[in-house]
PDB file of C-alpha atoms in Angstrom:
ATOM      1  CA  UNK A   1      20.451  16.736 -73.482  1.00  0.00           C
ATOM      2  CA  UNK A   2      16.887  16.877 -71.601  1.00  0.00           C
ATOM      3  CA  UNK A   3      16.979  18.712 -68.588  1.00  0.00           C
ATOM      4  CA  UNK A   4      15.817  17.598 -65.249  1.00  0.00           C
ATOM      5  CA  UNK A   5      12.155  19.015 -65.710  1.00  0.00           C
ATOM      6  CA  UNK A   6      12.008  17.174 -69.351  1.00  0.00           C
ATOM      7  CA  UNK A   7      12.459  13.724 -67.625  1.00  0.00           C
ATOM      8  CA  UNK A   8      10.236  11.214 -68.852  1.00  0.00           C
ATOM      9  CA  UNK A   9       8.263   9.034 -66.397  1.00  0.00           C
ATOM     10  CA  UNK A  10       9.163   5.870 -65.385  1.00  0.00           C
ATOM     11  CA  UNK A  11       7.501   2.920 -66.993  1.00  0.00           C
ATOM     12  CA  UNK A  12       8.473  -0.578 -65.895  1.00  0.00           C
ATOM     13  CA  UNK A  13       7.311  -2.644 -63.159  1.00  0.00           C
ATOM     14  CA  UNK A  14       6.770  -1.431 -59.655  1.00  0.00           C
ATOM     15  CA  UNK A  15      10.306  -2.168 -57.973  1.00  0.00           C
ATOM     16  CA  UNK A  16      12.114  -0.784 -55.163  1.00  0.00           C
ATOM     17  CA  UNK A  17      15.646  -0.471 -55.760  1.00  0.00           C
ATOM     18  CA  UNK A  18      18.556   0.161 -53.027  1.00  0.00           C
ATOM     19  CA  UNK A  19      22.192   1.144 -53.747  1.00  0.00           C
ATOM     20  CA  UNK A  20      24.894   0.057 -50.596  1.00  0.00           C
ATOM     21  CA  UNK A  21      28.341   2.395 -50.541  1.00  0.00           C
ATOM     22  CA  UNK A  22      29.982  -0.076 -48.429  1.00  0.00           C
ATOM     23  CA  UNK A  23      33.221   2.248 -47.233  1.00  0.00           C
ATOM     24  CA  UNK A  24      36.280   2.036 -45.302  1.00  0.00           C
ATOM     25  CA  UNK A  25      35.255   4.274 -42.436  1.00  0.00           C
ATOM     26  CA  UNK A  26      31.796   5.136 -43.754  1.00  0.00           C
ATOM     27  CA  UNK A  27      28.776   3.565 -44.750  1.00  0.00           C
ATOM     28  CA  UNK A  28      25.580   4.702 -46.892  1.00  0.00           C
ATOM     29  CA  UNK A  29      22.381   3.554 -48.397  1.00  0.00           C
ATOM     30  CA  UNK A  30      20.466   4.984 -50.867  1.00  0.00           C
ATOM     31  CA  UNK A  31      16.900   3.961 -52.721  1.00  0.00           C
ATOM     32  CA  UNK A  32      13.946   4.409 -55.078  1.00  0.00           C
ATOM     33  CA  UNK A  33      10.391   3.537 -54.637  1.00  0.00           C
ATOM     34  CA  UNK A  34      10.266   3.203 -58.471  1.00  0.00           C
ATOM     35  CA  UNK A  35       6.443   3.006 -60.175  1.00  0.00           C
ATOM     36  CA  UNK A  36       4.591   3.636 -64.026  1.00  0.00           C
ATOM     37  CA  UNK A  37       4.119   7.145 -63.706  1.00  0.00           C
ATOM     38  CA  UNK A  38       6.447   8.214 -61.268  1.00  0.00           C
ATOM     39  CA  UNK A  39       9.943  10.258 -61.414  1.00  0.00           C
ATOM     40  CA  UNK A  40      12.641   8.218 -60.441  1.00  0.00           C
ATOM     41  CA  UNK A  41      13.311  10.246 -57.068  1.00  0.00           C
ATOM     42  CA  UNK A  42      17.003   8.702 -55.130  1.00  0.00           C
ATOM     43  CA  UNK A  43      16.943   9.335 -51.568  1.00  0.00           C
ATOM     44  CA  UNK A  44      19.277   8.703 -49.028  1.00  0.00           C
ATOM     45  CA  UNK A  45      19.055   6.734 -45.690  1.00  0.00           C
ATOM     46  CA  UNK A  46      19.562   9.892 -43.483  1.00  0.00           C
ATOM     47  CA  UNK A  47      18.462   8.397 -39.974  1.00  0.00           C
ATOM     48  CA  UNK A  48      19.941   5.376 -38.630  1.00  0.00           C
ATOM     49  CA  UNK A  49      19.632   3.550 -35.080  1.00  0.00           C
ATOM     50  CA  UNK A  50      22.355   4.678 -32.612  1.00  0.00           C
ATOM     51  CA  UNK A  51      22.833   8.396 -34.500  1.00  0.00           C
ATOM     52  CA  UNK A  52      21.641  11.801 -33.018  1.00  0.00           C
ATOM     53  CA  UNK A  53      17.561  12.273 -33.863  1.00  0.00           C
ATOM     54  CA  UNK A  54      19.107  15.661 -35.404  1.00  0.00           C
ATOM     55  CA  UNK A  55      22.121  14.375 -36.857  1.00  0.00           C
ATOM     56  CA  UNK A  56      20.380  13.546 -39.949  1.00  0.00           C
ATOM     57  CA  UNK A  57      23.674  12.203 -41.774  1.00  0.00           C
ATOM     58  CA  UNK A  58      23.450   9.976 -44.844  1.00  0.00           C
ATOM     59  CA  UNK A  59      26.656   8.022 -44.071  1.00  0.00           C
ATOM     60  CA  UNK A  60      27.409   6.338 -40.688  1.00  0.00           C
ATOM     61  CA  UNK A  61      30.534   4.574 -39.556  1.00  0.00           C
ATOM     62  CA  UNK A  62      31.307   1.403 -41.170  1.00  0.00           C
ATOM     63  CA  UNK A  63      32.578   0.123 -37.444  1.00  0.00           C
ATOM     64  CA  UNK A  64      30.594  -2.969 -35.532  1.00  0.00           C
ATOM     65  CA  UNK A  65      31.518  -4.075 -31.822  1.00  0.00           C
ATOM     66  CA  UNK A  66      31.488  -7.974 -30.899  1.00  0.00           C
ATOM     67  CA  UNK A  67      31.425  -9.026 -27.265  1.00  0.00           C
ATOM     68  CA  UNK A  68      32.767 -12.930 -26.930  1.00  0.00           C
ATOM     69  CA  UNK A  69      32.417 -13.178 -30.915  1.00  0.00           C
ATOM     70  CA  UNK A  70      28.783 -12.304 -30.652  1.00  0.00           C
ATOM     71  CA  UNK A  71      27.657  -8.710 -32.367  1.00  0.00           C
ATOM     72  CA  UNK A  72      26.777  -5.927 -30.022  1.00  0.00           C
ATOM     73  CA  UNK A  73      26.200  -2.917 -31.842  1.00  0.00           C
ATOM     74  CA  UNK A  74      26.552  -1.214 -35.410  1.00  0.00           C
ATOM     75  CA  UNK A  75      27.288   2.314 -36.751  1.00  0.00           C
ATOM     76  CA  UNK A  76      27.184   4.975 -34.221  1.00  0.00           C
ATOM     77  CA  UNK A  77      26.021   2.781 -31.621  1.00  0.00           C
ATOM     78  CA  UNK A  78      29.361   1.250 -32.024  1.00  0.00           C
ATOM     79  CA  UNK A  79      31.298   3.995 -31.317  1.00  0.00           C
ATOM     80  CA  UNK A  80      30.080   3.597 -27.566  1.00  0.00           C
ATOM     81  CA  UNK A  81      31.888   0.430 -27.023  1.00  0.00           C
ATOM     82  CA  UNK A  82      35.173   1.941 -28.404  1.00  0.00           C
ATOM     83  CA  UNK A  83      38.063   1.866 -25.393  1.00  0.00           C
ATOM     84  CA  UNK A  84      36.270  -0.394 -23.171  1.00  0.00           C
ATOM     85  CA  UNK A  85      37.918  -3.858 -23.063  1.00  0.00           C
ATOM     86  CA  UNK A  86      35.166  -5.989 -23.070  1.00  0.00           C
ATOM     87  CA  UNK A  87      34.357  -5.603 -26.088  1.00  0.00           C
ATOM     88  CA  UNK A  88      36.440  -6.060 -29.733  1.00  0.00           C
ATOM     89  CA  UNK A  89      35.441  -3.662 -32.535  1.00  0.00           C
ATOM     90  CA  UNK A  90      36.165  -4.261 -36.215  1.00  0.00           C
ATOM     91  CA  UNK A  91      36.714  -1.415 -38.146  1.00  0.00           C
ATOM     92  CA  UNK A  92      38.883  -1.026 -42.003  1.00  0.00           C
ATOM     93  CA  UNK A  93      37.252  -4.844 -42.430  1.00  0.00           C
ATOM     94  CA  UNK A  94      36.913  -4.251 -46.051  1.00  0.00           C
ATOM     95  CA  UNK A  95      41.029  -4.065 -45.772  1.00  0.00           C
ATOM     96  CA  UNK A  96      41.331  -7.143 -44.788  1.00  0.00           C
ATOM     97  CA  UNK A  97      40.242  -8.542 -48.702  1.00  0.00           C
ATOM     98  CA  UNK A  98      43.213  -6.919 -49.862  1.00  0.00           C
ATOM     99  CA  UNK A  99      46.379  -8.390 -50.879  1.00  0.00           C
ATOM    100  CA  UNK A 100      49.293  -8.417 -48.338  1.00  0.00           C
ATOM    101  CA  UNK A 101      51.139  -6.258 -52.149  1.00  0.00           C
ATOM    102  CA  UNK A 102      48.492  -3.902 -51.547  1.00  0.00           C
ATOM    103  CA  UNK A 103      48.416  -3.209 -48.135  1.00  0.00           C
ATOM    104  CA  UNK A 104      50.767  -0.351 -48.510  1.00  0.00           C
ATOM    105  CA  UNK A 105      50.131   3.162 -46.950  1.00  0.00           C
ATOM    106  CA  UNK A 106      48.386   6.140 -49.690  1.00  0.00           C
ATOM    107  CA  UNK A 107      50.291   8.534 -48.023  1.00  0.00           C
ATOM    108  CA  UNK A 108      53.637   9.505 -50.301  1.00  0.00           C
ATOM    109  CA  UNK A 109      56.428   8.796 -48.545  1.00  0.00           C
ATOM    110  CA  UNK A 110      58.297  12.090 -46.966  1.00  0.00           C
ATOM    111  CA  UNK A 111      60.846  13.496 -48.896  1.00  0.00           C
ATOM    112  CA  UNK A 112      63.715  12.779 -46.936  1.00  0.00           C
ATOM    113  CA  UNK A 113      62.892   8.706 -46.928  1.00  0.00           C
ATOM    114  CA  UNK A 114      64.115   5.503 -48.474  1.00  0.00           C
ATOM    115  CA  UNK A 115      61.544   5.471 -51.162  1.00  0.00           C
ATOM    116  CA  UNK A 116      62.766   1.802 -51.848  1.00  0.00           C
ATOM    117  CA  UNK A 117      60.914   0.555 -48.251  1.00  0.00           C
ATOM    118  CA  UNK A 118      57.719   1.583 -48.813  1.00  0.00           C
ATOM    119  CA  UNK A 119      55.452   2.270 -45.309  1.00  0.00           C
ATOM    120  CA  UNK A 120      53.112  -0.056 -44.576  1.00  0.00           C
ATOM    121  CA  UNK A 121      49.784   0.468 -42.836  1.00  0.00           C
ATOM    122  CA  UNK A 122      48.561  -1.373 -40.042  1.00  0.00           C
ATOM    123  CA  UNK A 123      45.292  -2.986 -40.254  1.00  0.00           C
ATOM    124  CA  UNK A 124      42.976  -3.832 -37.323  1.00  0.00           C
ATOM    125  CA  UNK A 125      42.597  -7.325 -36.829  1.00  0.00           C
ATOM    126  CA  UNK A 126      38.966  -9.067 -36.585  1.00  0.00           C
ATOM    127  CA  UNK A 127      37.340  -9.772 -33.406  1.00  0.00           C
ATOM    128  CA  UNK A 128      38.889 -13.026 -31.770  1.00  0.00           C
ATOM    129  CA  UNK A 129      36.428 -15.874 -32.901  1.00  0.00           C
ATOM    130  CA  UNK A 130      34.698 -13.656 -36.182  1.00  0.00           C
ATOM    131  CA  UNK A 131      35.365 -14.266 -39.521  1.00  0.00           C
ATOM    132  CA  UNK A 132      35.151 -11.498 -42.199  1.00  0.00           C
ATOM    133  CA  UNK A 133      32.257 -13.474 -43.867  1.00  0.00           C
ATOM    134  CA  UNK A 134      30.274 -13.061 -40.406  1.00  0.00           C
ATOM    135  CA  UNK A 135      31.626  -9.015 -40.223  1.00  0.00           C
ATOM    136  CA  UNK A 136      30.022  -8.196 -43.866  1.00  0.00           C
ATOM    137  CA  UNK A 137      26.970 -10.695 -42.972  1.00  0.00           C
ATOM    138  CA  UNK A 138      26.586  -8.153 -39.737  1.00  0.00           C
ATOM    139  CA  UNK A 139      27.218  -4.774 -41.279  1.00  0.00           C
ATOM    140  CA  UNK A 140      25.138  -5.975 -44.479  1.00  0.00           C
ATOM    141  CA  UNK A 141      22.143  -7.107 -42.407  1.00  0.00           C
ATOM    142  CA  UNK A 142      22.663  -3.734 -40.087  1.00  0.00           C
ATOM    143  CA  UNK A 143      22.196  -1.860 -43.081  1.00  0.00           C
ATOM    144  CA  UNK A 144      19.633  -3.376 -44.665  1.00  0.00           C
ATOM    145  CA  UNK A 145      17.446  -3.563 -41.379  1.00  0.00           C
ATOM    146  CA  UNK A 146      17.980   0.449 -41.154  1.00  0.00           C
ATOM    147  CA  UNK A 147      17.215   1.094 -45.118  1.00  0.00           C
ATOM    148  CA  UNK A 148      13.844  -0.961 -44.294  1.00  0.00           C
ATOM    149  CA  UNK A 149      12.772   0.779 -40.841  1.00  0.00           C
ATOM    150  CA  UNK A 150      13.229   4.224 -42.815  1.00  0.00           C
ATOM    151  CA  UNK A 151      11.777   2.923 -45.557  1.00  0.00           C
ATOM    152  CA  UNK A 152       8.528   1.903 -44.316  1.00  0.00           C
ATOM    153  CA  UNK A 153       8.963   5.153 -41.861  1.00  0.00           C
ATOM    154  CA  UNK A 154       9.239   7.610 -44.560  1.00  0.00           C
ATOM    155  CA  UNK A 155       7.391   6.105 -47.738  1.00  0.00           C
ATOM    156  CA  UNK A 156       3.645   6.684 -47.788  1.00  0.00           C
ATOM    157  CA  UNK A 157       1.959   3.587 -47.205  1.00  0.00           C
ATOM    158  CA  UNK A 158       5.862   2.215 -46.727  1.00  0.00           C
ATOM    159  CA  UNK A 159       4.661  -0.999 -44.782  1.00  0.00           C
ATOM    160  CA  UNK A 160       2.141  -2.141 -47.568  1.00  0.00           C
ATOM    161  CA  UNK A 161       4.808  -1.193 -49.910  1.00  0.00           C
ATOM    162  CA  UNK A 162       7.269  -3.130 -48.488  1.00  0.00           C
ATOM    163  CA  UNK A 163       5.204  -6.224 -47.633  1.00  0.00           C
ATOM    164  CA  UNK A 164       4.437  -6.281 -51.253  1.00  0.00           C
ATOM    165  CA  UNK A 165       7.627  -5.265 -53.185  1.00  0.00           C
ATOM    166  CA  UNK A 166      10.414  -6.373 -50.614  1.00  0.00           C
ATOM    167  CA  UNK A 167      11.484  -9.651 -52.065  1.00  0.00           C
ATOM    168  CA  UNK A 168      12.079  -8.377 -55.427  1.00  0.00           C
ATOM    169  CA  UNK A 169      13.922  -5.723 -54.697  1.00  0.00           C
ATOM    170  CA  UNK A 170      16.992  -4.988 -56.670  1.00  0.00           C
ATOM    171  CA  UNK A 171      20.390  -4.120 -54.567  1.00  0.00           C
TER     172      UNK A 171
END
């Protein structure tokens, strides 16, 4: 087995290639600027709009907030509409793909239950007037607007880069 410092170079085509961890309650993006020459080197998305300048995380909250049906806010900005009426959020959307058989709760049921009703868990409903389609259209566009902004923030020459490279890249 080669060890890290034994990696060979990378040889294909000039690519940049992103990876989404769409989650439940958290979201992350990670990516390689991939060239002939180069060490394929993953980083993570670590700053994204709405979080802390020193936060620095790599996931954010998978949670969006809709005002009418229209999209407000993402991520951590999100959280800042949470508890104020005017405004619907839609979190646990991935749930929602489920089937009703499956919508079940992971926690064991306590030992001194009727194991033959199992407890079910209650998922959020969508924002009145939004379709799930239109919730991953948001989130996925969110994300991919904050992998590009670090990106070209980050990357030497990450603008050029991405003018030239951006619509083949591989997700």
């Amino acid at each position: 087995m080669a060890s890290q410092s034994e990696s060979q170079m990378y040889e294909g085509e000039e690519k940049i290639v992103l990876a989404i961890d769409l989650g439940t309650t958290h979201s992350a993006v990670s990516f390689t600027h991939a060239y002939p020459g180069s060490d394929i080197d993953v980083r993570m998305v670590t700053k994204w709009k709405g979080q802390p300048e020193a936060a620095g995380d790599s996931k954010i909250p998978t949670i969006l907030a809709y005002e009418d049906g229209e999209l407000v806010a993402c991520g951590a900005e999100a959280r800042e509409y949470m508890g104020d009426d005017r405004y619907q959020i839609s979190k646990w959307f991935k749930l929602h793909l489920h089937p009703d058989t499956m919508k079940i709760s992971d926690e064991p049921p306590s030992y001194d239950s009727d194991e033959t009703t199992p407890s079910t868990m209650e998922i959020p409903p969508l924002p009145n007037g939004v379709t799930l389609t239109k919730v991953y259209s948001d989130f996925m566009a969110y994300l991919y607007t904050g992998f590009r902004t670090f990106f070209e923030e980050t990357t030497p020459n990450g603008v050029a880069i991405w003018e030239r490279l951006s619509s083949n890249a591989v997700i």
